PDB file of C-alpha atoms in Angstrom:
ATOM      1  CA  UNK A1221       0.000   0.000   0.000  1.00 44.00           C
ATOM      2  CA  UNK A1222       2.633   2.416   0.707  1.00 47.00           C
ATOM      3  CA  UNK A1223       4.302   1.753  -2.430  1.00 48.00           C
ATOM      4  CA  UNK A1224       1.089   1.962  -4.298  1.00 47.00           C
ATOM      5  CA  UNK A1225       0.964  -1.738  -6.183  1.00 44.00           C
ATOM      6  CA  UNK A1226      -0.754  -5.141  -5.367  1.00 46.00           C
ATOM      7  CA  UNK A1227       2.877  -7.176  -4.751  1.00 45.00           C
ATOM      8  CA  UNK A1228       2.193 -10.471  -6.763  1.00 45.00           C
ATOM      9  CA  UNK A1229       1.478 -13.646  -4.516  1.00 42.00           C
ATOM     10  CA  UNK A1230       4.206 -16.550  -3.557  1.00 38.00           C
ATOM     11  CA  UNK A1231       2.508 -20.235  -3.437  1.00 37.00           C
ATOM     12  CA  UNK A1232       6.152 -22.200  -3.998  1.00 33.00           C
ATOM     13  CA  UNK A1233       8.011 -23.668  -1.574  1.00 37.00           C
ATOM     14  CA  UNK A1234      11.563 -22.672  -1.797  1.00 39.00           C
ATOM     15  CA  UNK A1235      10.128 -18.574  -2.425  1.00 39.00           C
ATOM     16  CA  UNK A1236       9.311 -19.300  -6.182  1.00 38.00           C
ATOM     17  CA  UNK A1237       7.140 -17.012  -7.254  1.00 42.00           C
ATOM     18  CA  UNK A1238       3.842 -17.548  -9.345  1.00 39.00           C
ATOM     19  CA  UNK A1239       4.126 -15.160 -12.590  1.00 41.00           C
ATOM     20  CA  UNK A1240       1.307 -12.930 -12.949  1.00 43.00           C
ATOM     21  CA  UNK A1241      -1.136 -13.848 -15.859  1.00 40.00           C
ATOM     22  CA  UNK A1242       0.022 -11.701 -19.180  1.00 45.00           C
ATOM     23  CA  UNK A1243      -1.677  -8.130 -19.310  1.00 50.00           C
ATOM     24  CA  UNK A1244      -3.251  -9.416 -16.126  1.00 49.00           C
ATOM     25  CA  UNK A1245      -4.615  -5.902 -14.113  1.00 50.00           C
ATOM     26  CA  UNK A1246      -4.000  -5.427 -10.625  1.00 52.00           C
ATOM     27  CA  UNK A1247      -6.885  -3.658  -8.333  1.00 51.00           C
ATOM     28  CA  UNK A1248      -5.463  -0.189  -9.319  1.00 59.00           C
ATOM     29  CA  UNK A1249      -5.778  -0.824 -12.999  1.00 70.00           C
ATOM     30  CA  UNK A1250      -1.710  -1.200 -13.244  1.00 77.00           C
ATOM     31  CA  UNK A1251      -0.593  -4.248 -15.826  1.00 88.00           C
ATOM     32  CA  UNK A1252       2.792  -5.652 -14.739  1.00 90.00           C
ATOM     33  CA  UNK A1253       5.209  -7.341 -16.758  1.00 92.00           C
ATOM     34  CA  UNK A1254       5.594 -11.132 -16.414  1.00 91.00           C
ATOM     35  CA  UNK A1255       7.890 -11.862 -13.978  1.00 87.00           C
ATOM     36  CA  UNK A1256      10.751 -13.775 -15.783  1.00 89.00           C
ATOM     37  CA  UNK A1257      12.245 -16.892 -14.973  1.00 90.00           C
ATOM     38  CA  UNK A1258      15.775 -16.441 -12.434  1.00 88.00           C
ATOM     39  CA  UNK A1259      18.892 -15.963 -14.823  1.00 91.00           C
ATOM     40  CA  UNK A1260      22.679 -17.348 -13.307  1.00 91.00           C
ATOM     41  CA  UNK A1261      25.153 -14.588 -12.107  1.00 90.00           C
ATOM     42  CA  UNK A1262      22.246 -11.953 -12.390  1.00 94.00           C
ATOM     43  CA  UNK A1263      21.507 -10.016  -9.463  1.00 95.00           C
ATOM     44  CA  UNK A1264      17.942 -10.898  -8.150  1.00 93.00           C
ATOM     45  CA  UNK A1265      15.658  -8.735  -9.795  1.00 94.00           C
ATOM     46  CA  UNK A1266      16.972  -7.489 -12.483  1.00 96.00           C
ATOM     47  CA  UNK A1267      15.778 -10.344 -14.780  1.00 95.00           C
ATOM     48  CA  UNK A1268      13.277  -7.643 -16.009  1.00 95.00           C
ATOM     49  CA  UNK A1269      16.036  -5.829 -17.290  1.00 96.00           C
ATOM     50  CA  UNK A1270      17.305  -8.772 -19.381  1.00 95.00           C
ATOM     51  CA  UNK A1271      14.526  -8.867 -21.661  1.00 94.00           C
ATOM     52  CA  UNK A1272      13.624  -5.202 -22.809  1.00 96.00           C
ATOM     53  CA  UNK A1273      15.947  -2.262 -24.450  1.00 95.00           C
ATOM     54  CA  UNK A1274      13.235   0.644 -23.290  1.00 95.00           C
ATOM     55  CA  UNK A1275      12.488   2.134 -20.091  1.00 96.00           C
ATOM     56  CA  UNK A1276       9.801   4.548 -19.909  1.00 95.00           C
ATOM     57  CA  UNK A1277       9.648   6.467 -16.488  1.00 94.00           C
ATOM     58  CA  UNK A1278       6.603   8.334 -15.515  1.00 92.00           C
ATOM     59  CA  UNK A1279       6.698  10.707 -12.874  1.00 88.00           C
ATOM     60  CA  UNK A1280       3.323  10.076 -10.280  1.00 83.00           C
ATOM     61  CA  UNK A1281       1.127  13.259  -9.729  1.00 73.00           C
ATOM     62  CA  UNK A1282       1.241  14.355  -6.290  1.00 63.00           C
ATOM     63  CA  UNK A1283      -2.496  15.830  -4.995  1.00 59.00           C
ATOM     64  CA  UNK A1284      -1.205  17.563  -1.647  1.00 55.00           C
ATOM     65  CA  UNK A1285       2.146  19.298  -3.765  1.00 53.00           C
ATOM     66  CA  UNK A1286      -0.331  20.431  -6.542  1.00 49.00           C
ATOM     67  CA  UNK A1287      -2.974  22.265  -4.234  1.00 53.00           C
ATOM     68  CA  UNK A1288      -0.456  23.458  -1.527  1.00 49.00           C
ATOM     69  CA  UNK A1289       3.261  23.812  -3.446  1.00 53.00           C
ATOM     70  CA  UNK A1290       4.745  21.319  -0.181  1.00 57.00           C
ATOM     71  CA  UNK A1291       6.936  19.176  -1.810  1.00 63.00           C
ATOM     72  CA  UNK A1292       6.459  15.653  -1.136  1.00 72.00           C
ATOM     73  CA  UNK A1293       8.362  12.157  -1.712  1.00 80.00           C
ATOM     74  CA  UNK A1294       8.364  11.676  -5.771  1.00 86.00           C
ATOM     75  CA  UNK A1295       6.798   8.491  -7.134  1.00 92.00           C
ATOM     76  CA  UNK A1296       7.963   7.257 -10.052  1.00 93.00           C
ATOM     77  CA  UNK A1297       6.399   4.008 -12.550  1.00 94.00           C
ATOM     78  CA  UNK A1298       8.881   1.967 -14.922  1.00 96.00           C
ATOM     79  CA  UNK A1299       7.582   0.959 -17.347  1.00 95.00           C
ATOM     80  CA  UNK A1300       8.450  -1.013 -20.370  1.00 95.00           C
ATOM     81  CA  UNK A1301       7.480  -0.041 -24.343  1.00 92.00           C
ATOM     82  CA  UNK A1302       4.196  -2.523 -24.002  1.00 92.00           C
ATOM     83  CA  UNK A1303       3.188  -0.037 -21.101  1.00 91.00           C
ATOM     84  CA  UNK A1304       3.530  -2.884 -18.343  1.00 94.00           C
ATOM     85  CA  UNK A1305       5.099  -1.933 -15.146  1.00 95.00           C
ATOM     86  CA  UNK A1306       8.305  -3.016 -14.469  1.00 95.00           C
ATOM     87  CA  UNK A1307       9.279  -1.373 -11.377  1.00 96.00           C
ATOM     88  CA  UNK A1308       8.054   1.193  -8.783  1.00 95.00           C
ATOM     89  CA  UNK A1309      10.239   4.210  -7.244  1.00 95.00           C
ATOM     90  CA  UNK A1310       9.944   6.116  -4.198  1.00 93.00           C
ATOM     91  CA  UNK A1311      11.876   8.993  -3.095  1.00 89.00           C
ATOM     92  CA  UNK A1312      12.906   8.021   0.497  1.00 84.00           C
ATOM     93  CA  UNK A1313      13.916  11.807   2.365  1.00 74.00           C
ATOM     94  CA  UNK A1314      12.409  13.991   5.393  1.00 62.00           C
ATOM     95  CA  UNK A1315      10.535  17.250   4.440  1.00 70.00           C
ATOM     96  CA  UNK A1316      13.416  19.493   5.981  1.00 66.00           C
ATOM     97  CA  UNK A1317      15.859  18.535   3.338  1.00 63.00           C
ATOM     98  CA  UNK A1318      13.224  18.623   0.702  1.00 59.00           C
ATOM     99  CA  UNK A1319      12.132  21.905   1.600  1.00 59.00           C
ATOM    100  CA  UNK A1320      15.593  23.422   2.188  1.00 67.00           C
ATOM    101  CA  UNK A1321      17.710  21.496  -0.256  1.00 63.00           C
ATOM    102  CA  UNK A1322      15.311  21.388  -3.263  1.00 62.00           C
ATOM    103  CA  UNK A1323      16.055  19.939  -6.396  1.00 68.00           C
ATOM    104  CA  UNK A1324      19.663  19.479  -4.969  1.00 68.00           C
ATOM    105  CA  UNK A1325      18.986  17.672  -2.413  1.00 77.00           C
ATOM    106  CA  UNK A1326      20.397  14.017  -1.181  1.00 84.00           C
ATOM    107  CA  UNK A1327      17.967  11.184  -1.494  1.00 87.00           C
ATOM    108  CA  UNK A1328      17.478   7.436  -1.321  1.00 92.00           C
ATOM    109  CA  UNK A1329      15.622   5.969  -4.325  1.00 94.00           C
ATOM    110  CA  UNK A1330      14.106   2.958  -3.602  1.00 96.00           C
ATOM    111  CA  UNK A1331      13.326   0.832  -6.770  1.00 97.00           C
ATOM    112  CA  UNK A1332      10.547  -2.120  -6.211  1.00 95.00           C
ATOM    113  CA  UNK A1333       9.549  -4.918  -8.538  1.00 93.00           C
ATOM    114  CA  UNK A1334       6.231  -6.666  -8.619  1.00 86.00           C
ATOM    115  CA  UNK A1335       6.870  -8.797  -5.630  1.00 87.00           C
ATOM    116  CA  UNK A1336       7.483  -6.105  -3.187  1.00 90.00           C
ATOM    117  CA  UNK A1337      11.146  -6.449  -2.908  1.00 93.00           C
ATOM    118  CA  UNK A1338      13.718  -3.797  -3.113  1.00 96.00           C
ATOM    119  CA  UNK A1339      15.945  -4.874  -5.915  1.00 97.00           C
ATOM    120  CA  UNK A1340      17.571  -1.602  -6.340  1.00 98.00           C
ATOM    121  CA  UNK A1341      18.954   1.215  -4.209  1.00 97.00           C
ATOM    122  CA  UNK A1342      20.025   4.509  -5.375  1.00 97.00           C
ATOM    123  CA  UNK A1343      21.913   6.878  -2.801  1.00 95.00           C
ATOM    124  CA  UNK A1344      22.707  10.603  -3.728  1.00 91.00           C
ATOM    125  CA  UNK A1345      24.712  12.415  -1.611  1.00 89.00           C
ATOM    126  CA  UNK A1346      24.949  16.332  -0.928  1.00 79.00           C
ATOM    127  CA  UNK A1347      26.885  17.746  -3.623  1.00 72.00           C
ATOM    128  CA  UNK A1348      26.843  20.674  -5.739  1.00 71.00           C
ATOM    129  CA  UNK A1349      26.093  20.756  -9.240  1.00 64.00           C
ATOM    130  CA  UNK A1350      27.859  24.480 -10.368  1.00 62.00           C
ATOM    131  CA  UNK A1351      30.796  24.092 -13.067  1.00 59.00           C
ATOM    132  CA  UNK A1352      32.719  26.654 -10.122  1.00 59.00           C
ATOM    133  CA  UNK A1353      32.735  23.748  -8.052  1.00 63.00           C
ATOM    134  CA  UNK A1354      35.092  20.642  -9.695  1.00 66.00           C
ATOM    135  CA  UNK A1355      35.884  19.241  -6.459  1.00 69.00           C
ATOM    136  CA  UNK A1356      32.235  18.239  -5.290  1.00 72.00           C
ATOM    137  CA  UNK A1357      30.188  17.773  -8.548  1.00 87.00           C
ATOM    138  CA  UNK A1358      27.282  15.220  -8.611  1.00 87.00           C
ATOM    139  CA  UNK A1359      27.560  11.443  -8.129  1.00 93.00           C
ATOM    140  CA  UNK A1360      24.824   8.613  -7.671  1.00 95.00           C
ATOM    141  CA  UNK A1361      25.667   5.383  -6.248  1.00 97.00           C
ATOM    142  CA  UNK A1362      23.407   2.075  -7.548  1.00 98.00           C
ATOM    143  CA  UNK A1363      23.246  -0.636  -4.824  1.00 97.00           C
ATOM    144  CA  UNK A1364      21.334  -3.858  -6.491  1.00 97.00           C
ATOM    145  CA  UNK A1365      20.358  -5.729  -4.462  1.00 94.00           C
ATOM    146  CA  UNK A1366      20.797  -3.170  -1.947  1.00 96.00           C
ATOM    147  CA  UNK A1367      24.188  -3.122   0.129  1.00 96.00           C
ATOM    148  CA  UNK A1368      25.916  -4.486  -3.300  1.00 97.00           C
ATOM    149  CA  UNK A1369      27.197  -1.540  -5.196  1.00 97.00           C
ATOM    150  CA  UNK A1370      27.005  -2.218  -8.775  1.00 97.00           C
ATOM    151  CA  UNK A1371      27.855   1.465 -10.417  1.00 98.00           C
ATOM    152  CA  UNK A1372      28.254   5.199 -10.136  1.00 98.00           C
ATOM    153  CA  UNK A1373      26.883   7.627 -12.125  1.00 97.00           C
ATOM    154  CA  UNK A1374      29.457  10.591 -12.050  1.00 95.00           C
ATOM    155  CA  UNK A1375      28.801  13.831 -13.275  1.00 92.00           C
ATOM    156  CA  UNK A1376      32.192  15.136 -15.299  1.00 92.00           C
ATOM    157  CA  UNK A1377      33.126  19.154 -15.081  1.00 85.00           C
ATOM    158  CA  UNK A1378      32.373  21.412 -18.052  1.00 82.00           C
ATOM    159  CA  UNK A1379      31.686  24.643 -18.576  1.00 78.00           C
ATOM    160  CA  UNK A1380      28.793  24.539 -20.729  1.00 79.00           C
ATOM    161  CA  UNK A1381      27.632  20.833 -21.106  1.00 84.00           C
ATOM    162  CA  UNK A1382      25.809  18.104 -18.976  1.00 88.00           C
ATOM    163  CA  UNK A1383      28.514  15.829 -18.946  1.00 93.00           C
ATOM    164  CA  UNK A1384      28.205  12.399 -16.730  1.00 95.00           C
ATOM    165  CA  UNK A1385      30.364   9.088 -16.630  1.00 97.00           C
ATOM    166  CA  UNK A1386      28.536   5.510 -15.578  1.00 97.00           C
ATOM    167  CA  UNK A1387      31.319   3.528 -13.832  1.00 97.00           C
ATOM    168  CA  UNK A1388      31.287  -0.656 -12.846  1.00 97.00           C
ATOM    169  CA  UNK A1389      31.545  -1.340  -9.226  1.00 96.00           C
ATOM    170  CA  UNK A1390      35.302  -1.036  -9.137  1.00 96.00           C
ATOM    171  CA  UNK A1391      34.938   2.814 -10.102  1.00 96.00           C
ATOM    172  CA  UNK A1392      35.927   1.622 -14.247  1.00 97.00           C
ATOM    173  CA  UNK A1393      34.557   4.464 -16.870  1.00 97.00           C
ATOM    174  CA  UNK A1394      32.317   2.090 -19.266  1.00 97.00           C
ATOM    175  CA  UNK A1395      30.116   4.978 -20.548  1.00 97.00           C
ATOM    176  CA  UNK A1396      29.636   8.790 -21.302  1.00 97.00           C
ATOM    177  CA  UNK A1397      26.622  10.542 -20.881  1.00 96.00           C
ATOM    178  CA  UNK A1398      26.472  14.123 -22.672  1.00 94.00           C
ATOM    179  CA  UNK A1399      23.466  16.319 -22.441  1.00 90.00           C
ATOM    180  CA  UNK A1400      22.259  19.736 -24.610  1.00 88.00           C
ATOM    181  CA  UNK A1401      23.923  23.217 -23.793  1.00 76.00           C
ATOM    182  CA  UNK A1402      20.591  24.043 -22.917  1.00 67.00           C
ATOM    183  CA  UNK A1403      18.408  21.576 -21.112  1.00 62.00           C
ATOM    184  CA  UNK A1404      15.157  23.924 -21.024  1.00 59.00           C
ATOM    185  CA  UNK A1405      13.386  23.536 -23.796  1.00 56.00           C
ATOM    186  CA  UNK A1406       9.557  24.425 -25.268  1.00 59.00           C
ATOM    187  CA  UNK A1407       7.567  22.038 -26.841  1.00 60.00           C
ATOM    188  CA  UNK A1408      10.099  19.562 -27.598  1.00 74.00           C
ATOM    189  CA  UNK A1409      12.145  16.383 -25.985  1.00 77.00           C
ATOM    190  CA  UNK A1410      15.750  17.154 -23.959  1.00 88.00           C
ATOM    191  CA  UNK A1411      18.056  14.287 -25.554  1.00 92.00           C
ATOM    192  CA  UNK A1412      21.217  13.443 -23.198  1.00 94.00           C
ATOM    193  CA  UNK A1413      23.073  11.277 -25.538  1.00 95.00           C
ATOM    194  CA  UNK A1414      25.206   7.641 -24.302  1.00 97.00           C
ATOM    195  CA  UNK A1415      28.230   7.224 -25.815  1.00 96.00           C
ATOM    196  CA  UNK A1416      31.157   4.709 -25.394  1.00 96.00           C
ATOM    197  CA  UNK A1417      33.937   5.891 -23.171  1.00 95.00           C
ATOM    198  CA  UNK A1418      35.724   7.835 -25.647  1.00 94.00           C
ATOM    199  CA  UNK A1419      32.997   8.938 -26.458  1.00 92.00           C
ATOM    200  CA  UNK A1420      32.752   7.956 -30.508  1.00 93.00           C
ATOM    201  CA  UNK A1421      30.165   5.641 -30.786  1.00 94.00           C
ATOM    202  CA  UNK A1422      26.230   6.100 -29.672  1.00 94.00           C
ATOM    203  CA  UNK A1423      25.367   4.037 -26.811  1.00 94.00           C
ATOM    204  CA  UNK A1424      21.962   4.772 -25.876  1.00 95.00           C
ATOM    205  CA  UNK A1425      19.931   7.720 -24.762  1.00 95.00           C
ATOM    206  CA  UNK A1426      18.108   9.262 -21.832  1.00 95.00           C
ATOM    207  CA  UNK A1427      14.998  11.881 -22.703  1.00 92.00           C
ATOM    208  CA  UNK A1428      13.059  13.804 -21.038  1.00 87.00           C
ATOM    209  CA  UNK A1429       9.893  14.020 -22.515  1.00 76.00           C
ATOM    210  CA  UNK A1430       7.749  17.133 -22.983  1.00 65.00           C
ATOM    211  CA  UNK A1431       4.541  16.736 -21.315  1.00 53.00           C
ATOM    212  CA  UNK A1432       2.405  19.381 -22.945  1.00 47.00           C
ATOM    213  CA  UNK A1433       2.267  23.195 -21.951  1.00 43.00           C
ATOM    214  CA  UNK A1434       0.139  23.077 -18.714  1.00 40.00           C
ATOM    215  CA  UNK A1435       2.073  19.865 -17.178  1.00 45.00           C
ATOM    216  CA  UNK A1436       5.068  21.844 -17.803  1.00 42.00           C
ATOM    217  CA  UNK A1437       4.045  25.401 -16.606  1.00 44.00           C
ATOM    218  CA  UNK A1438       2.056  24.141 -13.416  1.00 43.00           C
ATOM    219  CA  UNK A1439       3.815  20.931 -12.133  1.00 42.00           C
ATOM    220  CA  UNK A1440       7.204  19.602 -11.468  1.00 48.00           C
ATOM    221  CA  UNK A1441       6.648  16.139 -12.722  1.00 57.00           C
ATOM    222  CA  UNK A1442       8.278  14.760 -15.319  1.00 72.00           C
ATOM    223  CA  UNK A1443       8.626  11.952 -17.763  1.00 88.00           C
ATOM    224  CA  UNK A1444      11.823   9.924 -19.268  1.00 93.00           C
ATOM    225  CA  UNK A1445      12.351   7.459 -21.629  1.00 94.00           C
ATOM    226  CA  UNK A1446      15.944   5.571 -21.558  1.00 96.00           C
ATOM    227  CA  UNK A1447      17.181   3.698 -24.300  1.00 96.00           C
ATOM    228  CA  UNK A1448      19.764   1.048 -23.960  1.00 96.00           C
ATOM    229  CA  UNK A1449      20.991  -2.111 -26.435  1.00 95.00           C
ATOM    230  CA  UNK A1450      19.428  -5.439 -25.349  1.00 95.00           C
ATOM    231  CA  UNK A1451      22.630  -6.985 -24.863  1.00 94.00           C
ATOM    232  CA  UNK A1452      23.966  -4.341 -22.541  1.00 96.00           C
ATOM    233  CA  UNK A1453      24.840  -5.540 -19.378  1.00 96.00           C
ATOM    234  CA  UNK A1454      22.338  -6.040 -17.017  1.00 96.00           C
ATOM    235  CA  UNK A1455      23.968  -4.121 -14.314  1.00 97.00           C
ATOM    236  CA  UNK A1456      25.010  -1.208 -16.260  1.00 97.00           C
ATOM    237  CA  UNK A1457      21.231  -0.879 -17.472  1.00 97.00           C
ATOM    238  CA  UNK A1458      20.356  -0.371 -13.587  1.00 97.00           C
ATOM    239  CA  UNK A1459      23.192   2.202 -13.040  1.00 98.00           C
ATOM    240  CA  UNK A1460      21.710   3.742 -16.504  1.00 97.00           C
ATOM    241  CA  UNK A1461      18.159   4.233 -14.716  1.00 97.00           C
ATOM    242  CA  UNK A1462      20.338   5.595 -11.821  1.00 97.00           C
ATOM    243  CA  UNK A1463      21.928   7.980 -14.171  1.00 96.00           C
ATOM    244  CA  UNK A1464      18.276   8.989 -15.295  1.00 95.00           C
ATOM    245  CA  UNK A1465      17.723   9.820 -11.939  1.00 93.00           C
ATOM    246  CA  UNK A1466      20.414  11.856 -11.460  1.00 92.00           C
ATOM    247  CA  UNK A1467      19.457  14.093 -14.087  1.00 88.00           C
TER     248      UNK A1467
END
């Protein structure tokens, strides 16, 4: 309930789960993807991720911050290109630092599949995000499961650009993330382009969507879409919704 999905039931012994029936809804209308069979040497959970090159992430309208301006915990849906959700987000932070830190503040993500569990963590510290401070620019750690760091997300200094670097656990550069000179744009998407590490050969991509004039002008929610090859591994597509995040 807090989390706002119907977790799927158990009925194995051993903790197998029963897969949902396809396009099956749950009592809130949601249709979750299948849940896939376990894969070797693949961190519990991110099976999902095995199986689709698109993540669409929709931003969950917020009653009390619309009427009042508070700002609340952010909600997030993953879902994949069939419109099945694959995971759930919440924003785990205390109203002080959301109401005194804003955008920049630190926060916990919590990402949940369709059994309940927390499969992945991410953890943003306080940092700054100004090109006049090098020494203490953004980073994003991705824990999955959580307590097993699998990534960073590590924004790069420049003067003018958007400029991040996805790292394995053992703080390796395996991708570049570079974003528009100007990331506020009317009517149309915000492109932050994935490139290979020296930075010659397209990747993937991260968008933020435009939502239409009156989302834009009198919310704060927003939408992504992250594109990634299939064959991409597994972990680095979790530290690539991570990156998302960040941004």
């Amino acid at each position: 309930g807090n989390y706002g999905f119907q977790a799927q039931p158990m009925a194995f012994p051993g903790g197998y789960a029963v897969p949902p029936v396809q396009n099956q809804p749950t009592m809130d209308r949601t249709i979750w993807m299948p849940i896939p069979p376990a894969i070797p040497n693949c961190p519990p959970g991110l099976e999902y991720l095995t199986q689709i090159d698109q993540v669409l992430i929709h931003q969950q309208l917020e009653l009390l911050e619309i009427v009042t301006g508070f700002e609340t915990n952010n909600k997030y849906e993953l879902k994949n290109a069939l419109g099945q959700r694959v995971y759930f987000a919440a924003e785990d932070t205390d109203c002080l630092t959301r109401g005194c830190c804003g955008p920049a503040r630190p926060f916990t993500m919590r990402i949940i599949d369709n059994l309940g569990h927390e499969v992945i963590r991410l953890h943003r510290p306080l940092r700054c995000s100004s090109c006049c401070c090098p020494c203490c620019l953004q980073e994003l750690e991705v824990q999955a499961p959580p307590g097993t760091t699998v990534g960073y997300v590590v924004q790069n200094w420049h003067a003018c650009l958007p400029k991040f670097t996805i790292q394995d656990e053992k703080r390796m550069d395996i991708l570049k993330i570079i974003g528009p000179c100007i990331v506020c744009r009317c009517c149309e998407d915000i492109n932050f382009e994935v490139k290979s590490v020296d930075e010659t050969c397209a990747v993937g991509r991260i968008s933020k969507q435009w939502t239409g004039f009156v989302r834009e002008a009198f919310t704060d929610t927003d939408n992504f879409g992250i594109s990634f090859p299939m064959d991409l591994d597994v972990k680095m597509k979790a530290v690539m919704i991570g990156a998302c995040f960040l941004i």
